[in-house]
Amino acid sequence: MMLLTFIIPVRHPDNARDWGALCARLSQTIASIAAQTHDDWRCVIVANEGASLPPMPERFFVERVTFGPNPHYDLQRDNLEAGYDAVRLDKGRRILSGMLAASDSDYFMVVDDDDFVSARLVEHVAQHRGANGWKINLGFLWNEDGQMMMGYDNFAHFCGTSLIIRSDLYELPQRFEDCSEAFIKSMLGSHKRIADALAERGKPLSPLPFRGAVYRIGHAGAHSKSGSILRAHIFCRETLKDVRKLVHNLRRLRVVDSAMRREFGLPGRKRSTAHVG
């Protein structure tokens, strides 16, 4: 049995504003996962037939699917629930395909294709093999190419890259066709519902005891349309009118140093190509 399989669901190319940029971010996510300090892991990337992908290092595999584009991918305010429902189905069936392709895994972790994970995750799972799994309540927010990060203490509610779950707790069928849409949407397509469902079954997830992932926010390809750290968490109306919250968020800002880049695989700052001539 493999200890942990990371699953990266990749959207249909027609749902990407810039496929080249998506692949560049995916390549950085791949590098982040590949830095694990324990070697009992693999990663399955689920992508459509014919979709170009970045080079894959050892332990990475591609599961090709034929699902069509999500017609409701661009969320509209006047029909948000239908949009979210379509996203849950599309993402969930991609995740299901990846999990069924790696059914000999003890644990699964779904990773969004533009996020970063701690290099210590697999080592922690190995040390506590048999546990139900973990919820990453503590994480970081990071602006693309930014030099600042902000610690975020309700991370699992905010980011999909936040759950490590023992595979048998999903109670997956052996065949894709035997899985209902309701199950796909609730247990696979929405990270916000899974932990509560498991707790109700008497199988609660434990909080990961360290900051386990980085949510890249504020870039053009972000489906959540998340804003920058400063705009969304410091200089926003809600924070500015609450002094305690403002101080709380300011205290959680930290400079991205070499140690953080090593642990999460964050890319270095882009150098300007401008020159005087």
GROMACS .gro file of C-alpha atoms in nm:
model
  277
    1MET     CA    1   0.000   0.000   0.000
    2MET     CA    2   0.112   0.353  -0.076
    3LEU     CA    3   0.096   0.579   0.229
    4LEU     CA    4  -0.029   0.903   0.074
    5THR     CA    5  -0.149   0.999  -0.272
    6PHE     CA    6  -0.187   1.365  -0.365
    7ILE     CA    7  -0.467   1.426  -0.616
    8ILE     CA    8  -0.456   1.737  -0.835
    9PRO     CA    9  -0.777   1.793  -1.038
   10VAL     CA   10  -0.711   2.014  -1.339
   11ARG     CA   11  -0.999   2.197  -1.505
   12HIS     CA   12  -1.096   2.153  -1.870
   13PRO     CA   13  -0.878   2.370  -2.097
   14ASP     CA   14  -1.188   2.560  -2.212
   15ASN     CA   15  -1.239   2.674  -1.852
   16ALA     CA   16  -0.891   2.828  -1.826
   17ARG     CA   17  -0.834   3.193  -1.913
   18ASP     CA   18  -0.468   3.126  -1.987
   19TRP     CA   19  -0.360   2.763  -2.016
   20GLY     CA   20   0.008   2.854  -2.029
   21ALA     CA   21  -0.020   3.042  -1.699
   22LEU     CA   22  -0.215   2.754  -1.546
   23CYS     CA   23   0.060   2.510  -1.643
   24ALA     CA   24   0.328   2.742  -1.504
   25ARG     CA   25   0.150   2.751  -1.166
   26LEU     CA   26   0.086   2.376  -1.180
   27SER     CA   27   0.458   2.323  -1.235
   28GLN     CA   28   0.528   2.516  -0.914
   29THR     CA   29   0.269   2.309  -0.725
   30ILE     CA   30   0.437   1.993  -0.857
   31ALA     CA   31   0.775   2.118  -0.731
   32SER     CA   32   0.622   2.191  -0.390
   33ILE     CA   33   0.481   1.839  -0.354
   34ALA     CA   34   0.804   1.683  -0.481
   35ALA     CA   35   1.000   1.833  -0.189
   36GLN     CA   36   0.848   1.592   0.068
   37THR     CA   37   1.094   1.475   0.334
   38HIS     CA   38   0.942   1.122   0.341
   39ASP     CA   39   0.928   0.915   0.022
   40ASP     CA   40   0.611   0.704   0.070
   41TRP     CA   41   0.392   0.911  -0.159
   42ARG     CA   42   0.287   0.971  -0.518
   43CYS     CA   43   0.076   1.229  -0.702
   44VAL     CA   44  -0.200   1.174  -0.958
   45ILE     CA   45  -0.283   1.467  -1.184
   46VAL     CA   46  -0.626   1.439  -1.343
   47ALA     CA   47  -0.652   1.619  -1.676
   48ASN     CA   48  -0.846   1.596  -2.000
   49GLU     CA   49  -0.728   1.393  -2.294
   50GLY     CA   50  -0.508   1.608  -2.515
   51ALA     CA   51  -0.448   1.881  -2.256
   52SER     CA   52  -0.081   1.980  -2.248
   53LEU     CA   53   0.087   1.953  -1.908
   54PRO     CA   54   0.427   2.054  -1.766
   55PRO     CA   55   0.704   1.794  -1.733
   56MET     CA   56   0.643   1.536  -1.461
   57PRO     CA   57   0.919   1.427  -1.221
   58GLU     CA   58   0.935   1.084  -1.058
   59ARG     CA   59   0.628   0.979  -0.854
   60PHE     CA   60   0.388   1.188  -1.066
   61PHE     CA   61   0.129   1.022  -1.289
   62VAL     CA   62  -0.145   1.154  -1.516
   63GLU     CA   63  -0.498   1.016  -1.522
   64ARG     CA   64  -0.668   1.127  -1.843
   65VAL     CA   65  -1.044   1.193  -1.850
   66THR     CA   66  -1.295   1.296  -2.115
   67PHE     CA   67  -1.529   1.519  -1.913
   68GLY     CA   68  -1.652   1.821  -2.105
   69PRO     CA   69  -1.601   2.182  -1.994
   70ASN     CA   70  -1.811   2.315  -1.709
   71PRO     CA   71  -2.065   2.555  -1.866
   72HIS     CA   72  -2.111   2.731  -1.531
   73TYR     CA   73  -1.743   2.763  -1.444
   74ASP     CA   74  -1.749   3.145  -1.438
   75LEU     CA   75  -1.957   3.207  -1.129
   76GLN     CA   76  -2.236   3.460  -1.177
   77ARG     CA   77  -2.384   3.652  -0.885
   78ASP     CA   78  -2.740   3.604  -1.006
   79ASN     CA   79  -2.703   3.224  -1.011
   80LEU     CA   80  -2.428   3.142  -0.764
   81GLU     CA   81  -2.578   2.823  -0.620
   82ALA     CA   82  -2.618   2.662  -0.963
   83GLY     CA   83  -2.262   2.764  -1.041
   84TYR     CA   84  -2.121   2.617  -0.721
   85ASP     CA   85  -2.321   2.299  -0.776
   86ALA     CA   86  -2.172   2.258  -1.124
   87VAL     CA   87  -1.821   2.322  -0.989
   88ARG     CA   88  -1.870   2.060  -0.716
   89LEU     CA   89  -1.976   1.802  -0.976
   90ASP     CA   90  -1.697   1.879  -1.220
   91LYS     CA   91  -1.422   1.889  -0.958
   92GLY     CA   92  -1.564   1.594  -0.767
   93ARG     CA   93  -1.571   1.356  -1.060
   94ARG     CA   94  -1.213   1.448  -1.150
   95ILE     CA   95  -1.109   1.376  -0.793
   96LEU     CA   96  -1.301   1.047  -0.799
   97SER     CA   97  -1.120   0.944  -1.118
   98GLY     CA   98  -0.785   1.014  -0.954
   99MET     CA   99  -0.872   0.827  -0.637
  100LEU     CA  100  -0.995   0.519  -0.822
  101ALA     CA  101  -0.671   0.519  -1.021
  102ALA     CA  102  -0.479   0.513  -0.691
  103SER     CA  103  -0.706   0.287  -0.487
  104ASP     CA  104  -0.410   0.120  -0.312
  105SER     CA  105  -0.338   0.435  -0.111
  106ASP     CA  106  -0.385   0.461   0.267
  107TYR     CA  107  -0.452   0.836   0.253
  108PHE     CA  108  -0.557   1.096  -0.001
  109MET     CA  109  -0.493   1.468  -0.012
  110VAL     CA  110  -0.656   1.685  -0.277
  111VAL     CA  111  -0.435   1.977  -0.384
  112ASP     CA  112  -0.556   2.266  -0.598
  113ASP     CA  113  -0.338   2.319  -0.904
  114ASP     CA  114  -0.195   2.653  -0.788
  115ASP     CA  115  -0.130   2.595  -0.417
  116PHE     CA  116   0.172   2.482  -0.213
  117VAL     CA  117   0.213   2.225   0.065
  118SER     CA  118   0.457   2.179   0.351
  119ALA     CA  119   0.744   1.938   0.285
  120ARG     CA  120   0.663   1.777   0.623
  121LEU     CA  121   0.316   1.642   0.541
  122VAL     CA  122   0.403   1.285   0.440
  123GLU     CA  123   0.644   1.252   0.732
  124HIS     CA  124   0.367   1.352   0.973
  125VAL     CA  125   0.124   1.101   0.820
  126ALA     CA  126   0.388   0.826   0.844
  127GLN     CA  127   0.437   0.900   1.212
  128HIS     CA  128   0.062   0.870   1.280
  129ARG     CA  129  -0.042   0.601   1.034
  130GLY     CA  130  -0.389   0.468   1.113
  131ALA     CA  131  -0.538   0.802   1.221
  132ASN     CA  132  -0.857   0.921   1.050
  133GLY     CA  133  -0.676   1.212   0.892
  134TRP     CA  134  -0.603   1.579   0.939
  135LYS     CA  135  -0.761   1.915   0.877
  136ILE     CA  136  -0.523   2.200   0.798
  137ASN     CA  137  -0.666   2.478   1.012
  138LEU     CA  138  -0.336   2.668   1.011
  139GLY     CA  139  -0.197   2.784   0.679
  140PHE     CA  140  -0.066   3.084   0.492
  141LEU     CA  141  -0.201   3.321   0.228
  142TRP     CA  142   0.044   3.438  -0.037
  143ASN     CA  143   0.020   3.679  -0.329
  144GLU     CA  144   0.187   3.556  -0.645
  145ASP     CA  145   0.546   3.689  -0.660
  146GLY     CA  146   0.489   3.867  -0.329
  147GLN     CA  147   0.743   3.898  -0.050
  148MET     CA  148   0.487   3.879   0.232
  149MET     CA  149   0.271   3.597   0.365
  150MET     CA  150  -0.009   3.606   0.618
  151GLY     CA  151  -0.085   3.329   0.864
  152TYR     CA  152  -0.449   3.227   0.840
  153ASP     CA  153  -0.611   3.034   1.124
  154ASN     CA  154  -0.934   2.922   0.956
  155PHE     CA  155  -0.751   2.785   0.655
  156ALA     CA  156  -0.963   2.474   0.594
  157HIS     CA  157  -1.272   2.687   0.546
  158PHE     CA  158  -1.093   2.914   0.300
  159CYS     CA  159  -0.882   2.677   0.090
  160GLY     CA  160  -0.944   2.338  -0.073
  161THR     CA  161  -0.585   2.225  -0.015
  162SER     CA  162  -0.658   2.147   0.347
  163LEU     CA  163  -0.760   1.784   0.409
  164ILE     CA  164  -0.568   1.459   0.446
  165ILE     CA  165  -0.815   1.171   0.483
  166ARG     CA  166  -0.775   0.797   0.528
  167SER     CA  167  -0.895   0.644   0.204
  168ASP     CA  168  -1.141   0.390   0.348
  169LEU     CA  169  -1.340   0.671   0.512
  170TYR     CA  170  -1.451   0.789   0.169
  171GLU     CA  171  -1.625   0.452   0.117
  172LEU     CA  172  -1.555   0.474  -0.256
  173PRO     CA  173  -1.716   0.231  -0.501
  174GLN     CA  174  -1.494   0.010  -0.716
  175ARG     CA  175  -1.635   0.160  -1.036
  176PHE     CA  176  -1.692   0.523  -1.131
  177GLU     CA  177  -2.040   0.437  -1.262
  178ASP     CA  178  -2.151   0.319  -0.918
  179CYS     CA  179  -2.099   0.661  -0.757
  180SER     CA  180  -2.397   0.896  -0.731
  181GLU     CA  181  -2.381   1.262  -0.823
  182ALA     CA  182  -2.493   1.352  -0.472
  183PHE     CA  183  -2.195   1.167  -0.323
  184ILE     CA  184  -1.954   1.322  -0.573
  185LYS     CA  185  -2.074   1.673  -0.489
  186SER     CA  186  -2.085   1.637  -0.112
  187MET     CA  187  -1.787   1.412  -0.032
  188LEU     CA  188  -1.548   1.499  -0.314
  189GLY     CA  189  -1.642   1.824  -0.484
  190SER     CA  190  -1.671   2.038  -0.170
  191HIS     CA  191  -1.392   2.043   0.087
  192LYS     CA  192  -1.618   2.236   0.326
  193ARG     CA  193  -1.860   1.946   0.376
  194ILE     CA  194  -1.633   1.645   0.419
  195ALA     CA  195  -1.494   1.711   0.768
  196ASP     CA  196  -1.841   1.767   0.916
  197ALA     CA  197  -1.975   1.453   0.747
  198LEU     CA  198  -1.693   1.244   0.890
  199ALA     CA  199  -1.739   1.394   1.238
  200GLU     CA  200  -2.108   1.303   1.227
  201ARG     CA  201  -2.004   0.943   1.154
  202GLY     CA  202  -1.776   0.941   1.457
  203LYS     CA  203  -1.461   0.971   1.245
  204PRO     CA  204  -1.339   1.326   1.313
  205LEU     CA  205  -1.024   1.463   1.157
  206SER     CA  206  -0.746   1.591   1.382
  207PRO     CA  207  -0.605   1.943   1.341
  208LEU     CA  208  -0.264   1.938   1.176
  209PRO     CA  209  -0.028   2.076   1.444
  210PHE     CA  210   0.164   2.306   1.209
  211ARG     CA  211   0.094   2.537   0.915
  212GLY     CA  212   0.057   2.285   0.637
  213ALA     CA  213  -0.022   2.467   0.314
  214VAL     CA  214  -0.010   2.796   0.126
  215TYR     CA  215  -0.308   2.936  -0.061
  216ARG     CA  216  -0.198   3.143  -0.359
  217ILE     CA  217  -0.445   3.430  -0.390
  218GLY     CA  218  -0.514   3.733  -0.601
  219HIS     CA  219  -0.388   3.612  -0.940
  220ALA     CA  220  -0.576   3.633  -1.270
  221GLY     CA  221  -0.643   3.258  -1.289
  222ALA     CA  222  -0.789   3.224  -0.938
  223HIS     CA  223  -1.137   3.072  -0.968
  224SER     CA  224  -1.233   3.208  -0.625
  225LYS     CA  225  -1.161   3.562  -0.747
  226SER     CA  226  -0.969   3.616  -0.423
  227GLY     CA  227  -0.817   3.958  -0.364
  228SER     CA  228  -0.465   4.044  -0.251
  229ILE     CA  229  -0.364   4.006   0.114
  230LEU     CA  230  -0.353   4.382   0.175
  231ARG     CA  231  -0.677   4.456  -0.009
  232ALA     CA  232  -0.877   4.165   0.131
  233HIS     CA  233  -0.738   4.132   0.485
  234ILE     CA  234  -0.569   4.458   0.589
  235PHE     CA  235  -0.708   4.762   0.406
  236CYS     CA  236  -1.064   4.638   0.370
  237ARG     CA  237  -1.362   4.804   0.536
  238GLU     CA  238  -1.438   4.511   0.766
  239THR     CA  239  -1.084   4.502   0.906
  240LEU     CA  240  -1.027   4.876   0.930
  241LYS     CA  241  -1.334   4.925   1.147
  242ASP     CA  242  -1.222   4.651   1.390
  243VAL     CA  243  -0.893   4.752   1.555
  244ARG     CA  244  -0.840   4.414   1.719
  245LYS     CA  245  -0.883   4.231   1.389
  246LEU     CA  246  -0.650   4.477   1.215
  247VAL     CA  247  -0.379   4.420   1.478
  248HIS     CA  248  -0.440   4.043   1.463
  249ASN     CA  249  -0.389   4.035   1.084
  250LEU     CA  250  -0.089   4.267   1.092
  251ARG     CA  251   0.082   4.045   1.348
  252ARG     CA  252   0.041   3.747   1.117
  253LEU     CA  253   0.224   3.910   0.829
  254ARG     CA  254   0.573   3.777   0.775
  255VAL     CA  255   0.845   3.811   0.517
  256VAL     CA  256   0.892   3.515   0.284
  257ASP     CA  257   1.242   3.399   0.372
  258SER     CA  258   1.457   3.116   0.239
  259ALA     CA  259   1.329   2.872   0.503
  260MET     CA  260   0.968   2.932   0.397
  261ARG     CA  261   1.061   2.889   0.033
  262ARG     CA  262   1.230   2.557   0.112
  263GLU     CA  263   0.944   2.419   0.320
  264PHE     CA  264   0.666   2.511   0.077
  265GLY     CA  265   0.851   2.522  -0.254
  266LEU     CA  266   0.761   2.884  -0.313
  267PRO     CA  267   0.925   3.027  -0.626
  268GLY     CA  268   1.185   3.299  -0.596
  269ARG     CA  269   1.105   3.658  -0.679
  270LYS     CA  270   1.105   3.732  -1.050
  271ARG     CA  271   1.389   3.953  -1.156
  272SER     CA  272   1.320   4.252  -1.372
  273THR     CA  273   1.447   4.229  -1.729
  274ALA     CA  274   1.465   4.605  -1.760
  275HIS     CA  275   1.807   4.751  -1.827
  276VAL     CA  276   1.969   5.082  -1.902
  277GLY     CA  277   2.117   5.108  -2.246
   0.00000   0.00000   0.00000
